[in-house]
């Protein structure tokens, strides 16, 4: 059974850093495109970042230069390092699997989400 | 970047109604479109992919259509479990974009 479990969220001051984790089971993270998607309180979904199966990465303009996506193949875990956090980064962060394989596709599995609150 | 626009933002309907939600892309995305359902406090759930393919386990009252820049999600005979927010998502370019969402509420 495919499962994604996020952790690492919490309350952080503006300008601070946080590292989110997404532990996967039932499939191999490095064989899929893996993304982070966030949702501000009461708002819609915003795609944040992707790491392709080959290891290349891509970011939304809103987080480029501040966030870094990575993975640990030995732990089958996805990460999101978030630096220089701003109030507008507040929200629930989901990791999601692109089930299409080698091309961009829909997200067929999602984690339960982890809440990040940026506030002084 | 490709922008996705959904309409309406909110839709009031009753159990048994046929419901239609529209999603427009700012440029052609062929059929590279998905629909998701999200309930409060929960992760989104994939309903439809490639514009019209039903994800495994999703009830057949859900259907999708369209190509290019205009797409629709139809729910035939709305059920109590269907009151939720629905999002479209394009995956034509390597920067996935969601619509702003359509909340289906009880009339």
Tab-separated table of C-alpha atoms in Angstrom:
chain	number	residue	atom	x	y	z
A	1	UNK	CA	0.000	0.000	0.000
A	2	UNK	CA	1.322	3.427	-0.952
A	3	UNK	CA	1.674	5.828	1.966
A	4	UNK	CA	3.179	9.280	2.385
A	5	UNK	CA	3.698	10.692	5.877
A	6	UNK	CA	4.869	14.278	6.354
A	7	UNK	CA	6.525	15.692	9.451
A	8	UNK	CA	8.548	18.703	10.526
A	9	UNK	CA	5.985	21.481	10.502
A	10	UNK	CA	5.582	23.949	13.329
A	11	UNK	CA	5.664	27.570	14.417
A	12	UNK	CA	8.655	29.528	13.168
A	13	UNK	CA	9.581	33.206	13.236
A	14	UNK	CA	9.907	35.201	10.014
A	15	UNK	CA	13.350	34.758	8.549
A	16	UNK	CA	13.752	31.339	10.135
A	17	UNK	CA	14.295	27.905	8.612
A	18	UNK	CA	12.416	24.640	8.737
A	19	UNK	CA	12.933	21.226	7.173
A	20	UNK	CA	9.951	19.126	6.191
A	21	UNK	CA	10.158	15.371	5.669
A	22	UNK	CA	7.917	12.995	3.759
A	23	UNK	CA	8.466	9.303	4.457
A	24	UNK	CA	7.215	7.067	1.673
A	25	UNK	CA	6.261	3.414	1.716
A	26	UNK	CA	4.833	1.031	-0.857
A	27	UNK	CA	6.862	2.509	-3.720
A	28	UNK	CA	10.312	3.939	-4.461
A	29	UNK	CA	10.594	7.726	-4.221
A	30	UNK	CA	13.514	7.886	-6.646
A	31	UNK	CA	11.483	6.169	-9.372
A	32	UNK	CA	8.820	8.879	-9.434
A	33	UNK	CA	8.500	12.625	-9.781
A	34	UNK	CA	7.754	13.885	-6.264
A	35	UNK	CA	6.261	17.291	-5.483
A	36	UNK	CA	5.432	19.558	-2.570
A	37	UNK	CA	2.116	21.387	-2.690
A	38	UNK	CA	0.978	23.932	-0.116
A	39	UNK	CA	-2.316	25.452	0.932
A	40	UNK	CA	-2.593	28.709	2.837
A	41	UNK	CA	-5.390	28.851	5.438
A	42	UNK	CA	-8.739	29.021	3.645
A	43	UNK	CA	-7.065	29.246	0.238
A	44	UNK	CA	-6.451	27.018	-2.749
A	45	UNK	CA	-3.652	24.653	-3.696
A	46	UNK	CA	-0.267	25.953	-4.829
A	47	UNK	CA	2.393	23.730	-6.365
A	48	UNK	CA	5.759	24.482	-4.734
A	49	UNK	CA	8.502	22.212	-6.029
A	50	UNK	CA	9.308	18.960	-7.811
A	51	UNK	CA	12.230	16.563	-7.850
A	52	UNK	CA	12.350	14.428	-10.952
A	53	UNK	CA	13.314	10.772	-10.936
A	54	UNK	CA	16.659	11.751	-12.461
A	55	UNK	CA	17.334	14.153	-9.600
A	56	UNK	CA	16.748	17.500	-11.315
A	57	UNK	CA	14.588	19.998	-9.433
A	58	UNK	CA	12.169	22.797	-10.243
A	59	UNK	CA	10.525	25.480	-8.112
A	60	UNK	CA	7.635	27.891	-8.155
A	61	UNK	CA	8.798	31.492	-8.534
A	62	UNK	CA	7.400	32.285	-5.063
A	63	UNK	CA	9.950	30.013	-3.353
A	64	UNK	CA	12.858	29.948	-5.790
A	65	UNK	CA	16.161	30.651	-4.041
A	66	UNK	CA	14.663	30.048	-0.577
A	67	UNK	CA	13.424	26.439	-0.673
A	68	UNK	CA	15.350	23.299	-1.622
A	69	UNK	CA	13.797	19.940	-2.427
A	70	UNK	CA	15.840	16.778	-1.984
A	71	UNK	CA	15.493	13.086	-1.250
A	72	UNK	CA	17.323	10.346	0.615
A	73	UNK	CA	17.045	7.211	-1.472
A	74	UNK	CA	18.304	4.988	1.349
A	75	UNK	CA	15.462	6.198	3.582
A	76	UNK	CA	12.918	6.515	0.763
A	77	UNK	CA	12.194	9.999	2.076
A	78	UNK	CA	11.535	13.375	0.456
A	79	UNK	CA	12.584	16.668	2.060
A	80	UNK	CA	11.838	20.352	1.724
A	81	UNK	CA	14.371	22.740	3.272
A	82	UNK	CA	12.692	26.103	3.759
A	83	UNK	CA	14.868	29.150	4.490
A	84	UNK	CA	14.130	32.876	4.867
A	85	UNK	CA	10.543	32.054	5.753
A	86	UNK	CA	7.871	34.698	5.343
A	87	UNK	CA	4.363	35.076	6.725
A	88	UNK	CA	2.966	34.209	3.288
A	89	UNK	CA	4.645	30.782	3.498
A	90	UNK	CA	2.155	29.829	6.224
A	91	UNK	CA	-0.023	26.864	5.351
A	92	UNK	CA	-0.374	23.123	5.147
A	93	UNK	CA	2.375	21.460	3.127
A	94	UNK	CA	1.612	18.227	1.317
A	95	UNK	CA	3.973	15.875	-0.429
A	96	UNK	CA	2.499	14.202	-3.485
A	97	UNK	CA	3.475	11.507	-5.948
A	98	UNK	CA	3.242	12.006	-9.677
A	99	UNK	CA	2.134	8.576	-10.792
A	100	UNK	CA	2.928	8.998	-14.456
A	101	UNK	CA	6.549	7.902	-14.303
A	102	UNK	CA	8.812	9.698	-16.711
A	103	UNK	CA	6.538	12.566	-17.712
A	104	UNK	CA	4.584	15.219	-15.834
A	105	UNK	CA	1.291	13.840	-14.620
A	106	UNK	CA	-1.412	14.058	-11.992
A	107	UNK	CA	-0.758	13.462	-8.307
A	108	UNK	CA	-2.205	10.075	-7.443
A	109	UNK	CA	-1.072	9.870	-3.795
A	110	UNK	CA	-0.843	12.622	-1.188
A	111	UNK	CA	0.351	12.770	2.372
A	112	UNK	CA	-1.862	14.024	5.204
A	113	UNK	CA	-0.063	17.372	5.298
A	114	UNK	CA	2.006	19.218	7.889
A	115	UNK	CA	1.192	22.734	9.104
A	116	UNK	CA	3.810	25.479	8.886
A	117	UNK	CA	3.052	28.735	10.693
A	118	UNK	CA	5.383	31.689	10.158
A	119	UNK	CA	4.682	34.286	12.794
A	120	UNK	CA	6.443	36.358	15.415
B	1	UNK	CA	3.196	30.219	-16.815
B	2	UNK	CA	-0.134	28.571	-17.572
B	3	UNK	CA	-3.025	29.995	-15.548
B	4	UNK	CA	-6.111	27.955	-14.679
B	5	UNK	CA	-9.468	29.617	-14.040
B	6	UNK	CA	-12.418	27.738	-12.546
B	7	UNK	CA	-16.051	28.751	-12.493
B	8	UNK	CA	-18.101	29.134	-10.490
B	9	UNK	CA	-16.216	29.729	-7.239
B	10	UNK	CA	-19.181	28.457	-5.247
B	11	UNK	CA	-22.062	26.288	-6.360
B	12	UNK	CA	-25.218	25.556	-4.358
B	13	UNK	CA	-26.891	22.257	-5.191
B	14	UNK	CA	-29.157	19.566	-3.803
B	15	UNK	CA	-28.741	15.816	-3.539
B	16	UNK	CA	-29.678	14.300	-6.885
B	17	UNK	CA	-28.706	17.365	-8.924
B	18	UNK	CA	-26.407	17.284	-11.911
B	19	UNK	CA	-23.467	19.585	-11.259
B	20	UNK	CA	-21.018	21.020	-13.798
B	21	UNK	CA	-17.768	22.854	-13.039
B	22	UNK	CA	-15.710	24.574	-15.717
B	23	UNK	CA	-11.949	25.043	-15.908
B	24	UNK	CA	-10.191	27.198	-18.503
B	25	UNK	CA	-6.482	27.221	-19.298
B	26	UNK	CA	-4.648	30.354	-20.428
B	27	UNK	CA	-3.153	28.344	-23.302
B	28	UNK	CA	-3.695	24.931	-24.815
B	29	UNK	CA	-2.823	22.028	-22.532
B	30	UNK	CA	-4.092	19.267	-24.836
B	31	UNK	CA	-5.754	16.805	-22.433
B	32	UNK	CA	-3.227	17.169	-19.616
B	33	UNK	CA	-5.772	18.035	-16.956
B	34	UNK	CA	-6.787	16.464	-13.653
B	35	UNK	CA	-9.636	17.037	-11.217
B	36	UNK	CA	-9.360	16.652	-7.444
B	37	UNK	CA	-11.857	16.607	-4.587
B	38	UNK	CA	-10.873	18.044	-1.216
B	39	UNK	CA	-12.792	17.916	2.029
B	40	UNK	CA	-11.980	20.135	5.037
B	41	UNK	CA	-8.839	19.049	6.858
B	42	UNK	CA	-8.049	16.366	4.300
B	43	UNK	CA	-5.628	15.975	1.419
B	44	UNK	CA	-6.938	16.299	-2.134
B	45	UNK	CA	-8.118	13.133	-3.832
B	46	UNK	CA	-7.564	12.461	-7.532
B	47	UNK	CA	-10.842	11.940	-9.404
B	48	UNK	CA	-10.108	12.396	-13.106
B	49	UNK	CA	-6.858	12.491	-15.094
B	50	UNK	CA	-6.023	13.126	-18.731
B	51	UNK	CA	-9.215	15.223	-18.849
B	52	UNK	CA	-11.632	12.289	-19.001
B	53	UNK	CA	-10.096	9.160	-17.430
B	54	UNK	CA	-11.682	8.060	-14.173
B	55	UNK	CA	-9.226	7.215	-11.394
B	56	UNK	CA	-9.614	3.709	-10.004
B	57	UNK	CA	-12.197	3.501	-7.238
B	58	UNK	CA	-13.915	6.785	-8.105
B	59	UNK	CA	-17.693	6.495	-8.596
B	60	UNK	CA	-18.898	6.604	-12.185
B	61	UNK	CA	-21.170	9.592	-11.461
B	62	UNK	CA	-18.006	11.676	-11.873
B	63	UNK	CA	-16.964	12.435	-15.440
B	64	UNK	CA	-14.646	14.842	-17.206
B	65	UNK	CA	-14.504	16.247	-20.685
B	66	UNK	CA	-12.715	18.812	-22.817
B	67	UNK	CA	-9.402	19.461	-24.470
B	68	UNK	CA	-7.261	22.407	-25.426
B	69	UNK	CA	-8.290	25.235	-23.117
B	70	UNK	CA	-11.772	24.366	-21.860
B	71	UNK	CA	-12.688	21.514	-19.563
B	72	UNK	CA	-15.630	20.405	-17.456
B	73	UNK	CA	-16.190	18.174	-14.462
B	74	UNK	CA	-19.703	16.755	-14.192
B	75	UNK	CA	-21.215	15.041	-11.184
B	76	UNK	CA	-24.378	13.166	-12.096
B	77	UNK	CA	-26.865	12.742	-9.262
B	78	UNK	CA	-24.974	14.552	-6.525
B	79	UNK	CA	-24.588	12.495	-3.346
B	80	UNK	CA	-24.208	13.730	0.266
B	81	UNK	CA	-20.537	12.675	0.210
B	82	UNK	CA	-19.868	14.939	-2.798
B	83	UNK	CA	-20.180	18.249	-0.950
B	84	UNK	CA	-16.572	19.402	-1.075
B	85	UNK	CA	-14.185	21.690	-2.934
B	86	UNK	CA	-13.022	20.691	-6.401
B	87	UNK	CA	-9.798	21.735	-8.107
B	88	UNK	CA	-8.546	21.376	-11.647
B	89	UNK	CA	-4.813	21.015	-12.309
B	90	UNK	CA	-2.795	21.252	-15.491
B	91	UNK	CA	0.329	19.196	-16.054
B	92	UNK	CA	1.162	20.154	-19.615
B	93	UNK	CA	4.282	22.068	-18.669
B	94	UNK	CA	6.724	21.106	-15.948
B	95	UNK	CA	5.175	23.524	-13.456
B	96	UNK	CA	1.883	22.113	-12.310
B	97	UNK	CA	-0.853	24.708	-11.801
B	98	UNK	CA	-4.150	24.451	-9.949
B	99	UNK	CA	-7.376	26.333	-10.455
B	100	UNK	CA	-8.631	28.405	-7.532
B	101	UNK	CA	-11.244	25.829	-6.570
B	102	UNK	CA	-15.030	25.423	-6.672
B	103	UNK	CA	-16.886	24.808	-3.450
B	104	UNK	CA	-20.006	22.661	-3.867
B	105	UNK	CA	-22.342	23.411	-0.980
B	106	UNK	CA	-25.772	22.267	0.022
B	107	UNK	CA	-28.640	24.443	-1.190
